[in-house]
mmCIF file of N, CA, C and O in Angstrom:
data_model
loop_
_atom_site.group_PDB
_atom_site.id
_atom_site.type_symbol
_atom_site.label_atom_id
_atom_site.label_comp_id
_atom_site.label_asym_id
_atom_site.label_seq_id
_atom_site.Cartn_x
_atom_site.Cartn_y
_atom_site.Cartn_z
ATOM 1 N N UNK A 264 25.505 -19.731 -47.754
ATOM 2 C CA UNK A 264 24.713 -20.037 -46.603
ATOM 3 C C UNK A 264 25.068 -19.042 -45.511
ATOM 4 O O UNK A 264 26.236 -18.804 -45.230
ATOM 5 N N UNK A 265 24.051 -18.428 -44.875
ATOM 6 C CA UNK A 265 24.266 -17.430 -43.823
ATOM 7 C C UNK A 265 24.544 -18.139 -42.509
ATOM 8 O O UNK A 265 23.949 -19.163 -42.204
ATOM 9 N N UNK A 266 25.457 -17.581 -41.770
ATOM 10 C CA UNK A 266 25.761 -18.201 -40.474
ATOM 11 C C UNK A 266 24.789 -17.684 -39.423
ATOM 12 O O UNK A 266 24.382 -16.541 -39.448
ATOM 13 N N UNK A 267 24.421 -18.550 -38.547
ATOM 14 C CA UNK A 267 23.517 -18.187 -37.469
ATOM 15 C C UNK A 267 24.318 -17.901 -36.221
ATOM 16 O O UNK A 267 25.254 -18.613 -35.906
ATOM 17 N N UNK A 268 23.927 -16.843 -35.553
ATOM 18 C CA UNK A 268 24.560 -16.520 -34.280
ATOM 19 C C UNK A 268 23.531 -16.718 -33.191
ATOM 20 O O UNK A 268 22.425 -16.192 -33.269
ATOM 21 N N UNK A 269 23.902 -17.470 -32.197
ATOM 22 C CA UNK A 269 22.984 -17.718 -31.089
ATOM 23 C C UNK A 269 23.507 -16.982 -29.871
ATOM 24 O O UNK A 269 24.689 -17.020 -29.573
ATOM 25 N N UNK A 270 22.605 -16.328 -29.207
ATOM 26 C CA UNK A 270 22.955 -15.622 -27.982
ATOM 27 C C UNK A 270 22.203 -16.255 -26.825
ATOM 28 O O UNK A 270 21.016 -16.540 -26.929
ATOM 29 N N UNK A 271 22.919 -16.443 -25.782
ATOM 30 C CA UNK A 271 22.263 -16.880 -24.562
ATOM 31 C C UNK A 271 22.217 -15.698 -23.620
ATOM 32 O O UNK A 271 23.209 -15.004 -23.450
ATOM 33 N N UNK A 272 21.070 -15.501 -23.063
ATOM 34 C CA UNK A 272 20.905 -14.391 -22.138
ATOM 35 C C UNK A 272 20.665 -14.961 -20.748
ATOM 36 O O UNK A 272 19.780 -15.787 -20.548
ATOM 37 N N UNK A 273 21.477 -14.532 -19.828
ATOM 38 C CA UNK A 273 21.294 -14.963 -18.453
ATOM 39 C C UNK A 273 20.862 -13.755 -17.633
ATOM 40 O O UNK A 273 21.503 -12.728 -17.659
ATOM 41 N N UNK A 274 19.765 -13.941 -16.972
ATOM 42 C CA UNK A 274 19.274 -12.876 -16.112
ATOM 43 C C UNK A 274 19.511 -13.302 -14.673
ATOM 44 O O UNK A 274 19.089 -14.372 -14.244
ATOM 45 N N UNK A 275 20.206 -12.467 -13.989
ATOM 46 C CA UNK A 275 20.447 -12.726 -12.579
ATOM 47 C C UNK A 275 19.655 -11.696 -11.802
ATOM 48 O O UNK A 275 19.832 -10.495 -11.973
ATOM 49 N N UNK A 276 18.762 -12.195 -11.007
ATOM 50 C CA UNK A 276 17.981 -11.266 -10.199
ATOM 51 C C UNK A 276 18.161 -11.618 -8.730
ATOM 52 O O UNK A 276 18.253 -12.784 -8.365
ATOM 53 N N UNK A 277 18.242 -10.599 -7.970
ATOM 54 C CA UNK A 277 18.377 -10.795 -6.536
ATOM 55 C C UNK A 277 17.033 -10.501 -5.900
ATOM 56 O O UNK A 277 16.440 -9.462 -6.141
ATOM 57 N N UNK A 278 16.581 -11.447 -5.120
ATOM 58 C CA UNK A 278 15.320 -11.259 -4.426
ATOM 59 C C UNK A 278 15.586 -10.522 -3.130
ATOM 60 O O UNK A 278 16.499 -10.857 -2.384
ATOM 61 N N UNK A 279 14.775 -9.512 -2.905
ATOM 62 C CA UNK A 279 14.893 -8.773 -1.663
ATOM 63 C C UNK A 279 13.906 -9.352 -0.668
ATOM 64 O O UNK A 279 12.829 -9.800 -1.036
ATOM 65 N N UNK A 280 14.299 -9.323 0.581
ATOM 66 C CA UNK A 280 13.377 -9.716 1.634
ATOM 67 C C UNK A 280 12.228 -8.716 1.644
ATOM 68 O O UNK A 280 12.447 -7.515 1.481
ATOM 69 N N UNK A 281 10.994 -9.185 1.866
ATOM 70 C CA UNK A 281 9.883 -8.232 1.933
ATOM 71 C C UNK A 281 10.027 -7.349 3.170
ATOM 72 O O UNK A 281 10.592 -7.764 4.179
ATOM 73 N N UNK A 282 9.517 -6.141 3.057
ATOM 74 C CA UNK A 282 9.551 -5.227 4.192
ATOM 75 C C UNK A 282 8.784 -5.859 5.347
ATOM 76 O O UNK A 282 7.763 -6.507 5.149
ATOM 77 N N UNK A 283 9.296 -5.678 6.529
ATOM 78 C CA UNK A 283 8.680 -6.244 7.721
ATOM 79 C C UNK A 283 7.872 -5.182 8.457
ATOM 80 O O UNK A 283 8.313 -4.045 8.589
ATOM 81 N N UNK A 284 6.702 -5.574 8.912
ATOM 82 C CA UNK A 284 5.812 -4.684 9.648
ATOM 83 C C UNK A 284 5.633 -5.230 11.058
ATOM 84 O O UNK A 284 5.546 -6.442 11.254
ATOM 85 N N UNK A 285 5.572 -4.320 12.014
ATOM 86 C CA UNK A 285 5.405 -4.705 13.414
ATOM 87 C C UNK A 285 3.924 -4.880 13.717
ATOM 88 O O UNK A 285 3.106 -4.065 13.323
ATOM 89 N N UNK A 286 3.622 -5.927 14.449
ATOM 90 C CA UNK A 286 2.276 -6.103 14.982
ATOM 91 C C UNK A 286 2.369 -5.722 16.457
ATOM 92 O O UNK A 286 3.172 -6.269 17.206
ATOM 93 N N UNK A 287 1.555 -4.734 16.845
ATOM 94 C CA UNK A 287 1.619 -4.171 18.192
ATOM 95 C C UNK A 287 0.292 -4.385 18.901
ATOM 96 O O UNK A 287 -0.770 -4.100 18.349
ATOM 97 N N UNK A 288 0.377 -4.888 20.137
ATOM 98 C CA UNK A 288 -0.805 -5.045 20.985
ATOM 99 C C UNK A 288 -0.821 -3.922 21.999
ATOM 100 O O UNK A 288 0.228 -3.520 22.502
ATOM 101 N N UNK A 289 -2.039 -3.456 22.296
ATOM 102 C CA UNK A 289 -2.214 -2.358 23.244
ATOM 103 C C UNK A 289 -3.007 -2.828 24.456
ATOM 104 O O UNK A 289 -3.932 -3.633 24.343
ATOM 105 N N UNK A 290 -2.663 -2.302 25.608
ATOM 106 C CA UNK A 290 -3.332 -2.646 26.855
ATOM 107 C C UNK A 290 -4.686 -1.940 26.956
ATOM 108 O O UNK A 290 -4.874 -0.843 26.430
ATOM 109 N N UNK A 291 -5.608 -2.602 27.616
ATOM 110 C CA UNK A 291 -6.867 -1.973 28.008
ATOM 111 C C UNK A 291 -7.253 -2.570 29.360
ATOM 112 O O UNK A 291 -6.638 -3.518 29.822
ATOM 113 N N UNK A 292 -8.252 -2.000 29.986
ATOM 114 C CA UNK A 292 -8.640 -2.443 31.328
ATOM 115 C C UNK A 292 -9.718 -3.519 31.324
ATOM 116 O O UNK A 292 -10.192 -3.907 32.388
ATOM 117 N N UNK A 293 -10.111 -4.018 30.163
ATOM 118 C CA UNK A 293 -11.249 -4.925 30.091
ATOM 119 C C UNK A 293 -10.931 -6.304 29.527
ATOM 120 O O UNK A 293 -11.596 -7.270 29.886
ATOM 121 N N UNK A 294 -9.962 -6.400 28.634
ATOM 122 C CA UNK A 294 -9.654 -7.688 28.010
ATOM 123 C C UNK A 294 -8.903 -8.570 29.003
ATOM 124 O O UNK A 294 -7.864 -8.171 29.513
ATOM 125 N N UNK A 295 -9.411 -9.779 29.272
ATOM 126 C CA UNK A 295 -8.747 -10.664 30.233
ATOM 127 C C UNK A 295 -7.364 -11.109 29.764
ATOM 128 O O UNK A 295 -7.129 -11.327 28.570
ATOM 129 N N UNK A 296 -6.465 -11.248 30.714
ATOM 130 C CA UNK A 296 -5.096 -11.671 30.401
ATOM 131 C C UNK A 296 -5.075 -13.041 29.740
ATOM 132 O O UNK A 296 -4.283 -13.275 28.826
ATOM 133 N N UNK A 297 -5.948 -13.948 30.185
ATOM 134 C CA UNK A 297 -6.000 -15.291 29.594
ATOM 135 C C UNK A 297 -6.375 -15.235 28.114
ATOM 136 O O UNK A 297 -5.866 -16.015 27.307
ATOM 137 N N UNK A 298 -7.268 -14.316 27.758
ATOM 138 C CA UNK A 298 -7.657 -14.159 26.363
ATOM 139 C C UNK A 298 -6.456 -13.708 25.526
ATOM 140 O O UNK A 298 -6.216 -14.229 24.438
ATOM 141 N N UNK A 299 -5.695 -12.745 26.045
ATOM 142 C CA UNK A 299 -4.516 -12.235 25.333
ATOM 143 C C UNK A 299 -3.495 -13.356 25.146
ATOM 144 O O UNK A 299 -2.938 -13.532 24.060
ATOM 145 N N UNK A 300 -3.251 -14.139 26.186
ATOM 146 C CA UNK A 300 -2.317 -15.266 26.090
ATOM 147 C C UNK A 300 -2.798 -16.255 25.029
ATOM 148 O O UNK A 300 -2.010 -16.731 24.209
ATOM 149 N N UNK A 301 -4.089 -16.534 25.021
ATOM 150 C CA UNK A 301 -4.645 -17.461 24.033
ATOM 151 C C UNK A 301 -4.456 -16.943 22.608
ATOM 152 O O UNK A 301 -4.080 -17.692 21.706
ATOM 153 N N UNK A 302 -4.692 -15.658 22.391
ATOM 154 C CA UNK A 302 -4.487 -15.040 21.073
ATOM 155 C C UNK A 302 -3.012 -15.170 20.658
ATOM 156 O O UNK A 302 -2.707 -15.512 19.509
ATOM 157 N N UNK A 303 -2.114 -14.905 21.577
ATOM 158 C CA UNK A 303 -0.685 -14.994 21.275
ATOM 159 C C UNK A 303 -0.281 -16.421 20.907
ATOM 160 O O UNK A 303 0.553 -16.627 20.020
ATOM 161 N N UNK A 304 -0.877 -17.383 21.558
ATOM 162 C CA UNK A 304 -0.538 -18.782 21.289
ATOM 163 C C UNK A 304 -1.169 -19.275 19.987
ATOM 164 O O UNK A 304 -0.485 -19.928 19.187
ATOM 165 N N UNK A 305 -2.447 -18.974 19.781
ATOM 166 C CA UNK A 305 -3.148 -19.551 18.635
ATOM 167 C C UNK A 305 -2.920 -18.794 17.327
ATOM 168 O O UNK A 305 -2.778 -19.416 16.276
ATOM 169 N N UNK A 306 -2.874 -17.487 17.387
ATOM 170 C CA UNK A 306 -2.737 -16.700 16.142
ATOM 171 C C UNK A 306 -1.276 -16.378 15.845
ATOM 172 O O UNK A 306 -0.839 -16.435 14.695
ATOM 173 N N UNK A 307 -0.524 -16.053 16.886
ATOM 174 C CA UNK A 307 0.861 -15.624 16.678
ATOM 175 C C UNK A 307 1.878 -16.732 16.939
ATOM 176 O O UNK A 307 3.085 -16.497 16.914
ATOM 177 N N UNK A 308 1.394 -17.940 17.206
ATOM 178 C CA UNK A 308 2.235 -19.133 17.353
ATOM 179 C C UNK A 308 3.332 -18.990 18.410
ATOM 180 O O UNK A 308 4.452 -19.468 18.228
ATOM 181 N N UNK A 309 2.999 -18.343 19.505
ATOM 182 C CA UNK A 309 3.954 -18.187 20.606
ATOM 183 C C UNK A 309 3.797 -19.364 21.560
ATOM 184 O O UNK A 309 2.701 -19.891 21.749
ATOM 185 N N UNK A 310 4.905 -19.762 22.163
ATOM 186 C CA UNK A 310 4.847 -20.774 23.210
ATOM 187 C C UNK A 310 4.222 -20.157 24.452
ATOM 188 O O UNK A 310 4.108 -18.923 24.562
ATOM 189 N N UNK A 311 3.835 -21.000 25.392
ATOM 190 C CA UNK A 311 3.141 -20.497 26.580
ATOM 191 C C UNK A 311 3.971 -19.457 27.336
ATOM 192 O O UNK A 311 3.455 -18.390 27.692
ATOM 193 N N UNK A 312 5.243 -19.744 27.584
ATOM 194 C CA UNK A 312 6.080 -18.799 28.346
ATOM 195 C C UNK A 312 6.246 -17.479 27.606
ATOM 196 O O UNK A 312 6.165 -16.411 28.211
ATOM 197 N N UNK A 313 6.474 -17.530 26.303
ATOM 198 C CA UNK A 313 6.605 -16.292 25.516
ATOM 199 C C UNK A 313 5.297 -15.512 25.506
ATOM 200 O O UNK A 313 5.297 -14.278 25.619
ATOM 201 N N UNK A 314 4.179 -16.226 25.388
ATOM 202 C CA UNK A 314 2.875 -15.568 25.368
ATOM 203 C C UNK A 314 2.618 -14.840 26.686
ATOM 204 O O UNK A 314 2.154 -13.698 26.689
ATOM 205 N N UNK A 315 2.929 -15.483 27.800
ATOM 206 C CA UNK A 315 2.734 -14.851 29.112
ATOM 207 C C UNK A 315 3.655 -13.641 29.257
ATOM 208 O O UNK A 315 3.240 -12.581 29.735
ATOM 209 N N UNK A 316 4.900 -13.773 28.818
ATOM 210 C CA UNK A 316 5.859 -12.660 28.922
ATOM 211 C C UNK A 316 5.400 -11.461 28.088
ATOM 212 O O UNK A 316 5.464 -10.314 28.554
ATOM 213 N N UNK A 317 4.914 -11.704 26.873
ATOM 214 C CA UNK A 317 4.436 -10.611 26.023
ATOM 215 C C UNK A 317 3.188 -9.987 26.627
ATOM 216 O O UNK A 317 3.050 -8.764 26.663
ATOM 217 N N UNK A 318 2.282 -10.810 27.125
ATOM 218 C CA UNK A 318 1.071 -10.298 27.759
ATOM 219 C C UNK A 318 1.424 -9.397 28.940
ATOM 220 O O UNK A 318 0.838 -8.326 29.112
ATOM 221 N N UNK A 319 2.403 -9.792 29.749
ATOM 222 C CA UNK A 319 2.818 -8.973 30.893
ATOM 223 C C UNK A 319 3.467 -7.670 30.433
ATOM 224 O O UNK A 319 3.275 -6.624 31.050
ATOM 225 N N UNK A 320 4.199 -7.729 29.343
ATOM 226 C CA UNK A 320 4.799 -6.513 28.785
ATOM 227 C C UNK A 320 3.711 -5.545 28.329
ATOM 228 O O UNK A 320 3.810 -4.340 28.566
ATOM 229 N N UNK A 321 2.656 -6.069 27.706
ATOM 230 C CA UNK A 321 1.522 -5.235 27.293
ATOM 231 C C UNK A 321 0.852 -4.648 28.531
ATOM 232 O O UNK A 321 0.559 -3.450 28.596
ATOM 233 N N UNK A 322 0.634 -5.482 29.531
ATOM 234 C CA UNK A 322 -0.069 -5.072 30.751
ATOM 235 C C UNK A 322 0.691 -3.976 31.502
ATOM 236 O O UNK A 322 0.096 -2.997 31.951
ATOM 237 N N UNK A 323 2.001 -4.130 31.597
ATOM 238 C CA UNK A 323 2.801 -3.176 32.377
ATOM 239 C C UNK A 323 3.218 -1.948 31.576
ATOM 240 O O UNK A 323 3.381 -0.868 32.133
ATOM 241 N N UNK A 324 3.389 -2.101 30.270
ATOM 242 C CA UNK A 324 3.923 -0.998 29.479
ATOM 243 C C UNK A 324 2.939 -0.378 28.513
ATOM 244 O O UNK A 324 3.324 0.443 27.689
ATOM 245 N N UNK A 325 1.704 -0.788 28.571
ATOM 246 C CA UNK A 325 0.631 -0.290 27.711
ATOM 247 C C UNK A 325 0.677 -0.782 26.267
ATOM 248 O O UNK A 325 -0.287 -0.636 25.544
ATOM 249 N N UNK A 326 1.790 -1.355 25.830
ATOM 250 C CA UNK A 326 1.873 -1.897 24.475
ATOM 251 C C UNK A 326 3.095 -2.783 24.361
ATOM 252 O O UNK A 326 4.034 -2.673 25.155
ATOM 253 N N UNK A 327 3.086 -3.652 23.363
ATOM 254 C CA UNK A 327 4.247 -4.503 23.094
ATOM 255 C C UNK A 327 4.210 -4.940 21.642
ATOM 256 O O UNK A 327 3.139 -5.129 21.059
ATOM 257 N N UNK A 328 5.381 -5.111 21.074
ATOM 258 C CA UNK A 328 5.504 -5.652 19.718
ATOM 259 C C UNK A 328 5.394 -7.169 19.831
ATOM 260 O O UNK A 328 6.141 -7.805 20.575
ATOM 261 N N UNK A 329 4.441 -7.721 19.115
ATOM 262 C CA UNK A 329 4.195 -9.161 19.148
ATOM 263 C C UNK A 329 5.121 -9.886 18.179
ATOM 264 O O UNK A 329 5.558 -10.992 18.433
ATOM 265 N N UNK A 330 5.404 -9.256 17.062
ATOM 266 C CA UNK A 330 6.266 -9.864 16.056
ATOM 267 C C UNK A 330 6.380 -8.963 14.849
ATOM 268 O O UNK A 330 5.719 -7.929 14.774
ATOM 269 N N UNK A 331 7.245 -9.364 13.927
ATOM 270 C CA UNK A 331 7.412 -8.638 12.673
ATOM 271 C C UNK A 331 7.175 -9.618 11.538
ATOM 272 O O UNK A 331 7.739 -10.714 11.519
ATOM 273 N N UNK A 332 6.329 -9.185 10.598
ATOM 274 C CA UNK A 332 5.905 -10.053 9.515
ATOM 275 C C UNK A 332 5.818 -9.252 8.223
ATOM 276 O O UNK A 332 5.772 -8.031 8.246
ATOM 277 N N UNK A 333 5.734 -9.974 7.096
ATOM 278 C CA UNK A 333 5.443 -9.292 5.843
ATOM 279 C C UNK A 333 4.046 -8.672 5.982
ATOM 280 O O UNK A 333 3.257 -9.061 6.847
ATOM 281 N N UNK A 334 3.736 -7.714 5.139
ATOM 282 C CA UNK A 334 2.486 -6.963 5.276
ATOM 283 C C UNK A 334 1.253 -7.862 5.298
ATOM 284 O O UNK A 334 0.388 -7.723 6.158
ATOM 285 N N UNK A 335 1.165 -8.769 4.343
ATOM 286 C CA UNK A 335 -0.023 -9.626 4.247
ATOM 287 C C UNK A 335 -0.206 -10.483 5.491
ATOM 288 O O UNK A 335 -1.316 -10.622 6.007
ATOM 289 N N UNK A 336 0.865 -11.045 5.975
ATOM 290 C CA UNK A 336 0.778 -11.889 7.172
ATOM 291 C C UNK A 336 0.435 -11.045 8.390
ATOM 292 O O UNK A 336 -0.413 -11.430 9.205
ATOM 293 N N UNK A 337 1.066 -9.879 8.525
ATOM 294 C CA UNK A 337 0.770 -8.987 9.653
ATOM 295 C C UNK A 337 -0.701 -8.588 9.655
ATOM 296 O O UNK A 337 -1.361 -8.614 10.706
ATOM 297 N N UNK A 338 -1.245 -8.238 8.506
ATOM 298 C CA UNK A 338 -2.643 -7.828 8.420
ATOM 299 C C UNK A 338 -3.585 -8.992 8.725
ATOM 300 O O UNK A 338 -4.582 -8.823 9.430
ATOM 301 N N UNK A 339 -3.278 -10.155 8.212
ATOM 302 C CA UNK A 339 -4.127 -11.328 8.446
ATOM 303 C C UNK A 339 -4.177 -11.677 9.929
ATOM 304 O O UNK A 339 -5.255 -11.888 10.493
ATOM 305 N N UNK A 340 -3.027 -11.697 10.583
ATOM 306 C CA UNK A 340 -2.982 -12.017 12.009
ATOM 307 C C UNK A 340 -3.696 -10.943 12.832
ATOM 308 O O UNK A 340 -4.434 -11.251 13.767
ATOM 309 N N UNK A 341 -3.492 -9.699 12.477
ATOM 310 C CA UNK A 341 -4.136 -8.590 13.189
ATOM 311 C C UNK A 341 -5.653 -8.670 13.050
ATOM 312 O O UNK A 341 -6.389 -8.537 14.040
ATOM 313 N N UNK A 342 -6.121 -8.877 11.839
ATOM 314 C CA UNK A 342 -7.566 -8.953 11.607
ATOM 315 C C UNK A 342 -8.195 -10.128 12.341
ATOM 316 O O UNK A 342 -9.291 -10.008 12.901
ATOM 317 N N UNK A 343 -7.514 -11.259 12.372
ATOM 318 C CA UNK A 343 -8.046 -12.427 13.079
ATOM 319 C C UNK A 343 -8.108 -12.169 14.583
ATOM 320 O O UNK A 343 -9.101 -12.510 15.235
ATOM 321 N N UNK A 344 -7.069 -11.559 15.139
ATOM 322 C CA UNK A 344 -7.071 -11.238 16.572
ATOM 323 C C UNK A 344 -8.194 -10.264 16.909
ATOM 324 O O UNK A 344 -8.913 -10.447 17.909
ATOM 325 N N UNK A 345 -8.369 -9.243 16.086
ATOM 326 C CA UNK A 345 -9.426 -8.263 16.320
ATOM 327 C C UNK A 345 -10.810 -8.901 16.175
ATOM 328 O O UNK A 345 -11.721 -8.610 16.948
ATOM 329 N N UNK A 346 -10.958 -9.782 15.214
ATOM 330 C CA UNK A 346 -12.230 -10.472 15.010
ATOM 331 C C UNK A 346 -12.600 -11.302 16.241
ATOM 332 O O UNK A 346 -13.732 -11.243 16.730
ATOM 333 N N UNK A 347 -11.638 -12.062 16.762
ATOM 334 C CA UNK A 347 -11.909 -12.881 17.943
ATOM 335 C C UNK A 347 -12.235 -12.007 19.154
ATOM 336 O O UNK A 347 -13.099 -12.345 19.953
ATOM 337 N N UNK A 348 -11.527 -10.885 19.282
ATOM 338 C CA UNK A 348 -11.798 -9.978 20.397
ATOM 339 C C UNK A 348 -13.221 -9.434 20.309
ATOM 340 O O UNK A 348 -13.950 -9.406 21.314
ATOM 341 N N UNK A 349 -13.639 -9.006 19.139
ATOM 342 C CA UNK A 349 -14.978 -8.449 18.972
ATOM 343 C C UNK A 349 -16.048 -9.509 19.203
ATOM 344 O O UNK A 349 -17.084 -9.229 19.796
ATOM 345 N N UNK A 350 -15.785 -10.734 18.736
ATOM 346 C CA UNK A 350 -16.733 -11.819 18.960
ATOM 347 C C UNK A 350 -16.955 -12.074 20.449
ATOM 348 O O UNK A 350 -18.028 -12.497 20.850
ATOM 349 N N UNK A 351 -15.922 -11.827 21.247
ATOM 350 C CA UNK A 351 -15.997 -12.048 22.688
ATOM 351 C C UNK A 351 -16.350 -10.781 23.457
ATOM 352 O O UNK A 351 -16.375 -10.787 24.691
ATOM 353 N N UNK A 352 -16.568 -9.690 22.737
ATOM 354 C CA UNK A 352 -16.992 -8.445 23.366
ATOM 355 C C UNK A 352 -15.884 -7.657 24.043
ATOM 356 O O UNK A 352 -16.159 -6.840 24.923
ATOM 357 N N UNK A 353 -14.637 -7.865 23.620
ATOM 358 C CA UNK A 353 -13.499 -7.162 24.225
ATOM 359 C C UNK A 353 -13.048 -5.998 23.339
ATOM 360 O O UNK A 353 -13.061 -6.101 22.116
ATOM 361 N N UNK A 354 -12.581 -4.910 23.966
ATOM 362 C CA UNK A 354 -12.103 -3.751 23.199
ATOM 363 C C UNK A 354 -10.623 -3.865 22.808
ATOM 364 O O UNK A 354 -10.004 -2.888 22.404
ATOM 365 N N UNK A 355 -10.076 -5.033 22.898
ATOM 366 C CA UNK A 355 -8.675 -5.335 22.614
ATOM 367 C C UNK A 355 -8.232 -4.697 21.295
ATOM 368 O O UNK A 355 -8.951 -4.744 20.299
ATOM 369 N N UNK A 356 -7.038 -4.099 21.284
ATOM 370 C CA UNK A 356 -6.506 -3.437 20.093
ATOM 371 C C UNK A 356 -5.189 -4.068 19.656
ATOM 372 O O UNK A 356 -4.274 -4.241 20.465
ATOM 373 N N UNK A 357 -5.102 -4.390 18.391
ATOM 374 C CA UNK A 357 -3.881 -4.886 17.747
ATOM 375 C C UNK A 357 -3.755 -4.100 16.463
ATOM 376 O O UNK A 357 -4.713 -3.978 15.713
ATOM 377 N N UNK A 358 -2.561 -3.546 16.201
ATOM 378 C CA UNK A 358 -2.362 -2.739 15.002
ATOM 379 C C UNK A 358 -1.077 -3.131 14.293
ATOM 380 O O UNK A 358 -0.135 -3.622 14.908
ATOM 381 N N UNK A 359 -1.043 -2.829 12.997
ATOM 382 C CA UNK A 359 0.153 -3.030 12.187
ATOM 383 C C UNK A 359 0.836 -1.677 12.038
ATOM 384 O O UNK A 359 0.200 -0.692 11.698
ATOM 385 N N UNK A 360 2.139 -1.655 12.318
ATOM 386 C CA UNK A 360 2.929 -0.432 12.182
ATOM 387 C C UNK A 360 4.153 -0.725 11.339
ATOM 388 O O UNK A 360 4.678 -1.823 11.348
ATOM 389 N N UNK A 361 4.607 0.278 10.603
ATOM 390 C CA UNK A 361 5.800 0.064 9.767
ATOM 391 C C UNK A 361 7.068 0.354 10.543
ATOM 392 O O UNK A 361 7.076 0.857 11.618
#
């Protein structure tokens, strides 16, 4: 009778955190500050005080990083913000940067 040999294979894999992408808002002279605050609160889940602070940073410095997200989330949030801006007739700019 032949002897059977059993092997157990254990695979250990380490999951890496996904690369993070910056979502950046840019200032313009036409988009109302209240609209920007609303976008920060509804799409980017910022509290009122944080939303106002980020909006002021955009207003005074021409741009601000809103947050860092995985690529898919960054793109989804950016596209939704841009869609709402266009629906309201604003030239508001939000971009994803690496």
